[in-house]
Coordinates of C-alpha atoms and ligand atoms in Angstrom, one line a residue:
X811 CA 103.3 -29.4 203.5
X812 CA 105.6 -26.7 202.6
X813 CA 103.6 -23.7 201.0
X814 CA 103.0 -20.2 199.9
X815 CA 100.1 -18.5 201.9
X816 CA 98.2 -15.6 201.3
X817 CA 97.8 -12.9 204.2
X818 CA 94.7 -12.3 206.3
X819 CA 93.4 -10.8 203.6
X820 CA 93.9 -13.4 200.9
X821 CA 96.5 -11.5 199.3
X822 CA 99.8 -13.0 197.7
X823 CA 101.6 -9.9 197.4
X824 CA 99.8 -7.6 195.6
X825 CA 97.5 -10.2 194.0
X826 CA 94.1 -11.9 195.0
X827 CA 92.2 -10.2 197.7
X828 CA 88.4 -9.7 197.5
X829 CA 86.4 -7.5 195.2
X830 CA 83.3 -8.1 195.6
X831 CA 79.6 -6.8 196.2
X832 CA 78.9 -6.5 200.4
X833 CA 76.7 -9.0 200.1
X834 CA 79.4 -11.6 199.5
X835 CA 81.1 -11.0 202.5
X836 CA 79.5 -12.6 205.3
X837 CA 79.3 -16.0 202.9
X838 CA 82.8 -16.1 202.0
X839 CA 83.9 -15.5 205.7
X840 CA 81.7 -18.4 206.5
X841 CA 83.4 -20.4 204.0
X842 CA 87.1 -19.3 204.7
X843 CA 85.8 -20.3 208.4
X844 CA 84.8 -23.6 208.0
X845 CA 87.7 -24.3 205.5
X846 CA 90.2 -23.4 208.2
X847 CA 88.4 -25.6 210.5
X848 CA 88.0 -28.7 208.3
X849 CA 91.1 -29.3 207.0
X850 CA 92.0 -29.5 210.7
X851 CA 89.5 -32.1 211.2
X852 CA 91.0 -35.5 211.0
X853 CA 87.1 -36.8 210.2
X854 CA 86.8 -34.6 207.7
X855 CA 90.5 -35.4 205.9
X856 CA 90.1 -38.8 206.5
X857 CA 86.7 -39.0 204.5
X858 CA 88.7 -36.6 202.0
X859 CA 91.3 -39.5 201.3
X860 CA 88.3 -42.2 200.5
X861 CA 87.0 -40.0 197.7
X862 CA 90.4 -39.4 196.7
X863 CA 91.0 -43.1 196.2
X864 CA 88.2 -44.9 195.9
X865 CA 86.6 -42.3 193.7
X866 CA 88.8 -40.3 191.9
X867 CA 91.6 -43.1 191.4
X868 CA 94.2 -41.4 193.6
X869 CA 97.4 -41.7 193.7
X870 CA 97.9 -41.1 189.8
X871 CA 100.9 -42.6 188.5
X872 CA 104.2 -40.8 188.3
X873 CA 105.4 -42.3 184.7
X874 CA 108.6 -42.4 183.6
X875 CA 108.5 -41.1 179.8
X876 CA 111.2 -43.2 178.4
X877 CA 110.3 -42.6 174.8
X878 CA 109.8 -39.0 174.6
X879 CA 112.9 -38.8 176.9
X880 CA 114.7 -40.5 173.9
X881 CA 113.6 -38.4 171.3
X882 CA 114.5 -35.5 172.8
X883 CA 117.7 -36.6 173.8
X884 CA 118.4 -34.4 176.9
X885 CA 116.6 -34.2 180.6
X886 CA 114.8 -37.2 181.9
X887 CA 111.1 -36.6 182.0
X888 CA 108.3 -37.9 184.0
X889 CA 105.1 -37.9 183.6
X890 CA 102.3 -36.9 186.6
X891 CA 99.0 -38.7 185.1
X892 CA 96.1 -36.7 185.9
X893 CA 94.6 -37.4 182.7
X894 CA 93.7 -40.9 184.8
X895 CA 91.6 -39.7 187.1
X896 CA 87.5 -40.5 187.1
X897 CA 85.8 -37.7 184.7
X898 CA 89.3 -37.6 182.6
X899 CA 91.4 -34.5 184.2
X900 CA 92.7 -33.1 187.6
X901 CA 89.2 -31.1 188.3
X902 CA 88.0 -33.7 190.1
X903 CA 90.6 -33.1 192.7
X904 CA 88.9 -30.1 193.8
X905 CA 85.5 -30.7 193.1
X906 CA 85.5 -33.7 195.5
X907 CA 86.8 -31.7 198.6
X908 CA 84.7 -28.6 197.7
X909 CA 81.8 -31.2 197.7
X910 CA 82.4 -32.5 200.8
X911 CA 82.7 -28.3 202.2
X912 CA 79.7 -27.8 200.7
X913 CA 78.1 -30.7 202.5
X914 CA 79.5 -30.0 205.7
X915 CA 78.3 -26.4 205.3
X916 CA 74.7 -27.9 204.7
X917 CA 73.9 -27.0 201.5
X918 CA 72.2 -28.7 199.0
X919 CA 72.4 -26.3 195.5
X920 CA 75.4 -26.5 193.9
X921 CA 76.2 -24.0 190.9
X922 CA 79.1 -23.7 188.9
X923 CA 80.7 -22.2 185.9
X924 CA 82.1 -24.5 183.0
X925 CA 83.9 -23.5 180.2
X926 CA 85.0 -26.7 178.0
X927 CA 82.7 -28.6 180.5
X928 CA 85.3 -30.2 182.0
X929 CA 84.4 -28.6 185.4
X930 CA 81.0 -28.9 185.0
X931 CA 81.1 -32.6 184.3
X932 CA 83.2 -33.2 187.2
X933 CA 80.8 -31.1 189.9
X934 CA 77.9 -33.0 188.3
X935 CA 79.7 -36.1 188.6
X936 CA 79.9 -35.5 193.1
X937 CA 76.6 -33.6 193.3
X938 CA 75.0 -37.3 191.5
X939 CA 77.0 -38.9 194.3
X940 CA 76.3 -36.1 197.7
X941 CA 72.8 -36.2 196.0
X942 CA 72.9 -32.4 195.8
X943 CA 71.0 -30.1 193.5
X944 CA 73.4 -29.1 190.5
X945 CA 73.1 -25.9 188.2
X946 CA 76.1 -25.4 185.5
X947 CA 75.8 -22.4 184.0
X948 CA 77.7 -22.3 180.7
X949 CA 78.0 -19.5 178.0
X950 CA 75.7 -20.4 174.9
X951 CA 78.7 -20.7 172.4
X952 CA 80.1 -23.2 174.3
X953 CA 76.8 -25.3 175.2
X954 CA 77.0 -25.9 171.3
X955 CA 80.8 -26.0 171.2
X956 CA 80.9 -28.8 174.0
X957 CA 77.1 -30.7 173.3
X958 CA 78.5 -34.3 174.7
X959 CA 80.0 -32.5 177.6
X960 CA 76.3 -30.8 178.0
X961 CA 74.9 -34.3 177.4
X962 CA 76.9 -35.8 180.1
X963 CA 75.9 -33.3 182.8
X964 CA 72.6 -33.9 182.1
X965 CA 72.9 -37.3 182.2
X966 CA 74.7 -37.0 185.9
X967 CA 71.6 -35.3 186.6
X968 CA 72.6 -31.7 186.3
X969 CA 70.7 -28.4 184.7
X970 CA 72.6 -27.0 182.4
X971 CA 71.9 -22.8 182.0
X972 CA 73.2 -21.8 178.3
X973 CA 74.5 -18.0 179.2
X974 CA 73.4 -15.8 177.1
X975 CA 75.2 -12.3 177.6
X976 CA 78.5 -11.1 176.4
X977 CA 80.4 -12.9 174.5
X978 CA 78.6 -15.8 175.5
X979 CA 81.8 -18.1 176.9
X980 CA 83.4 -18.6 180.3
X981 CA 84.0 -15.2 181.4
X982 CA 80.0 -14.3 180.8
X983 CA 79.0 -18.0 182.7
X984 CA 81.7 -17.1 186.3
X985 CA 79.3 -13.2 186.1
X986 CA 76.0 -15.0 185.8
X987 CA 76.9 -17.7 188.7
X988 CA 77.8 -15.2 190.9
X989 CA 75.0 -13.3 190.5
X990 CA 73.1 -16.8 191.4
X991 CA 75.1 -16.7 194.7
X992 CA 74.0 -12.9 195.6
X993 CA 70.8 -14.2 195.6
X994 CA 70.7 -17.6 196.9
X995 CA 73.6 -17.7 199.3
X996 CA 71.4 -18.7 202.3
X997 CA 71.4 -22.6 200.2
X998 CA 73.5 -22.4 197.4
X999 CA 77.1 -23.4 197.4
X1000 CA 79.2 -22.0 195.1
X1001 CA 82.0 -24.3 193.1
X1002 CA 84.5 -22.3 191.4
X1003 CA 86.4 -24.8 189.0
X1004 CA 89.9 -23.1 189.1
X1005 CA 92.4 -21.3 191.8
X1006 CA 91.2 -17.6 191.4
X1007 CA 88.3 -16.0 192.4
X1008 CA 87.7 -14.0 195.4
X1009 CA 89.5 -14.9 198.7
X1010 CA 88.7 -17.8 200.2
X1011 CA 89.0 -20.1 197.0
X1012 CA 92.4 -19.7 195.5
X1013 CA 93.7 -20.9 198.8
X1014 CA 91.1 -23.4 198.9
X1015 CA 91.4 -25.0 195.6
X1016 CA 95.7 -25.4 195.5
X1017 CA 95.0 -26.6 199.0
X1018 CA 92.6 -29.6 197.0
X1019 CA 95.1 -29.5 194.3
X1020 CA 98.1 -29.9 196.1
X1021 CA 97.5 -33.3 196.3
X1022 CA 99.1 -33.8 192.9
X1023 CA 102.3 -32.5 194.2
X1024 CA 102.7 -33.8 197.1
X1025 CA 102.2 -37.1 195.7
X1026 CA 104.7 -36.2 193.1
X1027 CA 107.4 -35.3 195.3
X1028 CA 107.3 -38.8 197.2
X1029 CA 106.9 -40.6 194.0
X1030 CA 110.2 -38.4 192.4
X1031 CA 112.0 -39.5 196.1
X1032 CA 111.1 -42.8 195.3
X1033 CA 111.9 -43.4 191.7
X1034 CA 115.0 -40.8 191.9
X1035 CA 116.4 -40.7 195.0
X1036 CA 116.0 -36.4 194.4
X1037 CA 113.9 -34.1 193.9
X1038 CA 113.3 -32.9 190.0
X1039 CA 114.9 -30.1 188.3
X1040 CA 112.1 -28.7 186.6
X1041 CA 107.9 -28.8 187.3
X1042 CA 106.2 -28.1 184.1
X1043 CA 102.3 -27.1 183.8
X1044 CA 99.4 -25.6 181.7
X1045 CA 98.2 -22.2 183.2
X1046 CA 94.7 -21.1 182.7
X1047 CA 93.3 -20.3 185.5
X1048 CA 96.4 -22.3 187.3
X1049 CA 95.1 -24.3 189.5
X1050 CA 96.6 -27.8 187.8
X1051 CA 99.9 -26.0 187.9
X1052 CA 99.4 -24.4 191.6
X1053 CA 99.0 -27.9 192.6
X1054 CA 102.0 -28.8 191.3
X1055 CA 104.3 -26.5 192.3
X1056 CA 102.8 -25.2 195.8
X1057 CA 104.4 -28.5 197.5
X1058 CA 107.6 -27.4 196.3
X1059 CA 107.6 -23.9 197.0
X1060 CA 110.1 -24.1 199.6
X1061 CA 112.5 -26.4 197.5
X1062 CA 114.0 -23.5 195.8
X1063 CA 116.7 -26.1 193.5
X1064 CA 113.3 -27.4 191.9
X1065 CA 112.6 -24.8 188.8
X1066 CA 108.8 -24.2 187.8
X1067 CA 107.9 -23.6 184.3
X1068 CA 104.1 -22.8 183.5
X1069 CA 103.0 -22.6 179.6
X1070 CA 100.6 -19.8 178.8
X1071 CA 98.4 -20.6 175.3
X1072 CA 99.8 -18.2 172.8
X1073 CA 97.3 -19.2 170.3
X1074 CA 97.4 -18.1 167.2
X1075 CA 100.3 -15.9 168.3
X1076 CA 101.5 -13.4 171.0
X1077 CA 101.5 -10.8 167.7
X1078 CA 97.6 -11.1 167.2
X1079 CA 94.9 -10.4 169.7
X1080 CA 94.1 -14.2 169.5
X1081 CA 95.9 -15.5 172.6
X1082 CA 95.3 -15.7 176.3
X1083 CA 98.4 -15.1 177.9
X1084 CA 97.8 -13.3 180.8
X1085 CA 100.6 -13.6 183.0
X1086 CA 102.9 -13.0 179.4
X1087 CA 100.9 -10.1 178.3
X1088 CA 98.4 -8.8 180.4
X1089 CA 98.2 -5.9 183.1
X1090 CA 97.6 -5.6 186.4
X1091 CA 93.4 -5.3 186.9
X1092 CA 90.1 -7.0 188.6
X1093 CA 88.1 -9.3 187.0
X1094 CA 85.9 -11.9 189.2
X1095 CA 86.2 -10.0 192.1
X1096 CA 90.5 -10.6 192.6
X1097 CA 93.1 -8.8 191.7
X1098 CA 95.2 -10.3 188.7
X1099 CA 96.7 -10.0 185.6
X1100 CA 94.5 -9.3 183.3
X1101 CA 94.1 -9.2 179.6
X1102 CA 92.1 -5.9 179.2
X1103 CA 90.8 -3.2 176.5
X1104 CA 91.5 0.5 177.3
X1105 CA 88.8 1.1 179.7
X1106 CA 90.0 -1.8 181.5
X1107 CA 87.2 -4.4 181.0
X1108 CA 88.2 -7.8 180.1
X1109 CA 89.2 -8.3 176.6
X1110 CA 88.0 -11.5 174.4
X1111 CA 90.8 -14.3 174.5
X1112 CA 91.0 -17.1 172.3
X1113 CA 93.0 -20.4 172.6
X1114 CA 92.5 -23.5 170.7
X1115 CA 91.9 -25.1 174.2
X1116 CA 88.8 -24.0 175.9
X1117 CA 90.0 -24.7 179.2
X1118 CA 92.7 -22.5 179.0
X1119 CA 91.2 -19.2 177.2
X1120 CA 90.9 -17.4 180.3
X1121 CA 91.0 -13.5 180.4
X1122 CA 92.3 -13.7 184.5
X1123 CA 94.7 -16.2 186.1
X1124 CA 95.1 -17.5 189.3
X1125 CA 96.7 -14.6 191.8
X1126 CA 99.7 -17.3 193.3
X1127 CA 101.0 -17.6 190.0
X1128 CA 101.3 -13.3 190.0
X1129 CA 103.1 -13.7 193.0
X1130 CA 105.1 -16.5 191.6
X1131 CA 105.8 -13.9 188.5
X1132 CA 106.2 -11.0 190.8
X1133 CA 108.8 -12.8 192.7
X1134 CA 110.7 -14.9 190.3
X1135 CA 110.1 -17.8 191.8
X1136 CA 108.3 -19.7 188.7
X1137 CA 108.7 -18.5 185.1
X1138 CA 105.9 -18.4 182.5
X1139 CA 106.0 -18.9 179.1
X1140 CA 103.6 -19.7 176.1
X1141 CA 102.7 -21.9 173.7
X1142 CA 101.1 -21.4 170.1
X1143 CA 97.9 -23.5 169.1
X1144 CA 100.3 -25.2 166.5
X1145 CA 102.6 -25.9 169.2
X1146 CA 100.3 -27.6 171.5
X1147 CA 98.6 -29.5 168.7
X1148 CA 102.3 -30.8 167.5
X1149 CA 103.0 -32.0 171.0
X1150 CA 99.6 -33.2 171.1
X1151 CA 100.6 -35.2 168.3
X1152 CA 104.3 -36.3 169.4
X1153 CA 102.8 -37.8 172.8
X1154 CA 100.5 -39.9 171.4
X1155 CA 102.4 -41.6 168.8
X1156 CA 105.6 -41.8 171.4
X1157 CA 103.7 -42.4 174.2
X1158 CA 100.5 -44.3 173.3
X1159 CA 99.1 -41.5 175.6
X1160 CA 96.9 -38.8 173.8
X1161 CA 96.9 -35.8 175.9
X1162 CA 94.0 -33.2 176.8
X1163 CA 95.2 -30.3 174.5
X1164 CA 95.4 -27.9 177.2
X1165 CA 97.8 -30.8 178.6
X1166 CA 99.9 -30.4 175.2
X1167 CA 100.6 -26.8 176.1
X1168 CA 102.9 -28.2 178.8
X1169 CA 104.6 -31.3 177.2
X1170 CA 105.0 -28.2 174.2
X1171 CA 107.1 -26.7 176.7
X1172 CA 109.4 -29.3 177.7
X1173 CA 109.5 -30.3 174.3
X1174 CA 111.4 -27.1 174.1
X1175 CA 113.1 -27.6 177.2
X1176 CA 114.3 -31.0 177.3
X1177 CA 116.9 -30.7 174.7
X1178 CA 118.6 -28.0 176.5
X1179 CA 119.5 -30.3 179.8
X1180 CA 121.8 -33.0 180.7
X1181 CA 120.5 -36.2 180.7
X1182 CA 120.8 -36.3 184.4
X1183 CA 118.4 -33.5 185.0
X1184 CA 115.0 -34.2 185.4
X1185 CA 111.3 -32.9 184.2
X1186 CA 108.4 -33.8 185.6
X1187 CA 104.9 -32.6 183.3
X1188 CA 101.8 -32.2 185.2
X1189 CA 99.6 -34.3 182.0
X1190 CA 96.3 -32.5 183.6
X1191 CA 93.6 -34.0 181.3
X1192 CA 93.1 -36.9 178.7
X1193 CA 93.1 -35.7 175.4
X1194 CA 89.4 -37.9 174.0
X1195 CA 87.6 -35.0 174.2
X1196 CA 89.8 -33.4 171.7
X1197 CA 90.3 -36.0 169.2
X1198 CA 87.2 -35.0 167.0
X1199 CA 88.2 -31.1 167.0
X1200 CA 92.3 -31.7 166.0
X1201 CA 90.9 -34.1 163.4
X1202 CA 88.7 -31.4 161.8
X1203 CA 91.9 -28.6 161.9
X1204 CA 94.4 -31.5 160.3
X1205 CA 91.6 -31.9 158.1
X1206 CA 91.7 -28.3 157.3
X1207 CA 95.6 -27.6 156.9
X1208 CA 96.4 -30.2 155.3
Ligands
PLP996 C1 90.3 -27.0 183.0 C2 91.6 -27.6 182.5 C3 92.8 -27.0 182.5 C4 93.0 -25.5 182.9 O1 92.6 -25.2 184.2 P1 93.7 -24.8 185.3 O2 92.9 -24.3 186.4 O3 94.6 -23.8 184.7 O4 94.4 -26.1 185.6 C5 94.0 -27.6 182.2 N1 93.9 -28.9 181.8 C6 92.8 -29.6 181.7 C7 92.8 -31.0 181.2 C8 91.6 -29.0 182.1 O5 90.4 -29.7 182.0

């Protein structure tokens, strides 16, 4: 496939690298190692693709939105259905072929942060299946935020660790697991849930996540005879949007658009827009943008999507920044909850609300293009998780 790779170093430019204590070297050279080496290994891929279909549901339909395409009146848009696959989003994707790392790397403890639970559902879901130990450790305020996702790991079999330091949410659950993997690297495999982190794993989670790409480019060939004109995507950490756009790095006529949550607006600290608005810093041992406070620690971020309230992003998209080869722009919570909104009733598909962040921006974009051109929306998640908490703030603006 066509693709962006990082140096020796695991640096995209300037961005990504690895910042972490000298204990963590030796483990995440072993893993770079045998990453390298698997996805060389026709065994290993071809095991890969059974989970990917017979598992996780794979391909996921390329859908032509005919509706929305309609209302909007301009571009043709397409949608790429991850919100189909088994556990409801595109996280299984990686999970799966970190799963089957993990496995060939013999270990048998799993940990992982969650933040909405999304991530922690979906490595529960392949540790019940590899029959591995899992530990999700998940900040306190969002084990009470996310109870049926908490529920749901534990009923996959999974411990569930409520963090209890900082502000108690993602950023404070990613310190505490990697503390757990200082100390028990010799068993303990370590699933990071997005592409950012230390070097190996953003390379190894867009390589996973690719998969939504590449299938979208043959299914665009097939439907259109061409490749699109624009790839539109969510950005939290980034790795639903990496695995869009890294098959199509190389096709420079095919635009990239992610959406950044603006929440309650880009004019109030309440947002998490890193790429947008934050600076150049560390946080999770990679270099990044940042959203940070004066002495450069990671500020609070708020979005009304917890999977995308992130105070780091993904160091390919930096690069992607950096060089002007994607373009990043945001979306407020009211946005995102309108699109939310517009795609269901269109559609009769109801979107994860991170997911609405991206149809928000085509929304915007659509209008703008000829009706040859053509959009395709990554639709990362399903949007039933959602329903109960956009219920309670229509309930409360009304
Ligand atoms: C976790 C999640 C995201 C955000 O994560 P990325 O790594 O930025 O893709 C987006 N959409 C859904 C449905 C998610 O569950």
């Amino acid at each position: 496939m066509t693709n962006c790779l990082p140096n020796e170093s695991g640096f995209f430019g300037e961005f990504g690298g690895r910042f972490i204590p000298p204990q963590l070297e030796a483990i995440l050279e072993e893993l770079k190692q045998e990453y390298k080496k698997e996805i060389n290994d026709p065994e290993f891929l071809a095991e890969l693709k059974y989970y990917q279909k017979n598992f996780v549901g794979r391909p996921s339909e390329f859908y032509y939105a005919k509706k929305l395409t309609e209302k909007l009146g301009g571009a043709k848009i397409y949608l790429k259905r991850e919100d189909m696959n088994h556990t409801g989003s595109h996280k299984l994707n990686n999970v799966m072929g970190q799963a089957l790392l993990a496995k060939r790397l013999g270990k048998k403890r799993v940990i992982a942060e969650t933040g909405a639970g999304q991530h922690g559902v979906a490595t529960a879901t392949a540790c019940a299946l590899f029959e591995m130990e899992c530990i999700i450790y998940m900040g306190e305020e969002d084990t009470r935020r996310q109870a049926l996702n908490v529920f749901r790991m534990e009923l996959l079999g999974a411990k569930v660790v409520p963090v209890t330091s900082g502000t108690r949410t993602l950023k404070d659950a990613v310190d505490v697991a990697l503390g757990d993997l200082i100390e028990n690297y010799e068993n303990t495999y370590y699933m990071l849930g997005s592409a950012v982190g230390p070097d190996p794993y953003p390379e190894i989670v867009k390589y996973f996540q690719s998969v939504i790409g590449v299938e979208a480019k043959a299914q665009c060939l097939e439907a259109e005879g061409r490749l699109p004109d624009y790839l539109v995507a969510c950005v939290g950490g980034g790795s639903n949007a990496i695995g869009l756009f890294a098959p199509f790095y190389d096709d420079k006529e095919v635009k990239m658009l992610g959406v950044e949550p603006a929440g309650r607006g880009l004019d109030t600290p309440d947002h998490a827009a890193t790429l947008t608005l934050g600076s150049t810093g560390i946080i999770h041992g990679f270099k990044c943008k940042v959203i940070q406070d004066e002495n450069g620690e990671p500020a609070p971020v708020y979005s009304v999507s917890a999977g995308l309230d992130y105070p780091g992003v993904g160091p390919e998209h930096c690069y992607y920044q950096a060089t002007g080869r994607a373009e990043y722009v945001t979306a407020t919570d009211k946005e995102a909850i309108d699109a939310f909104l517009m795609l269901s009733k269109v559609e009769g598909i109801i979107p994860a609300i991170e997911s609405s962040h991206a149809v928000a921006g085509a929304i915007r974009l659509a209008p703008s293009l000829d009706k040859d051109k053509i959009i395709v929306i990554n639709l990362s998640g399903r949007g039933d998780k959602d329903v109960a908490e956009i219920a309670d703030i229509l309930a409360r603006t009304k």
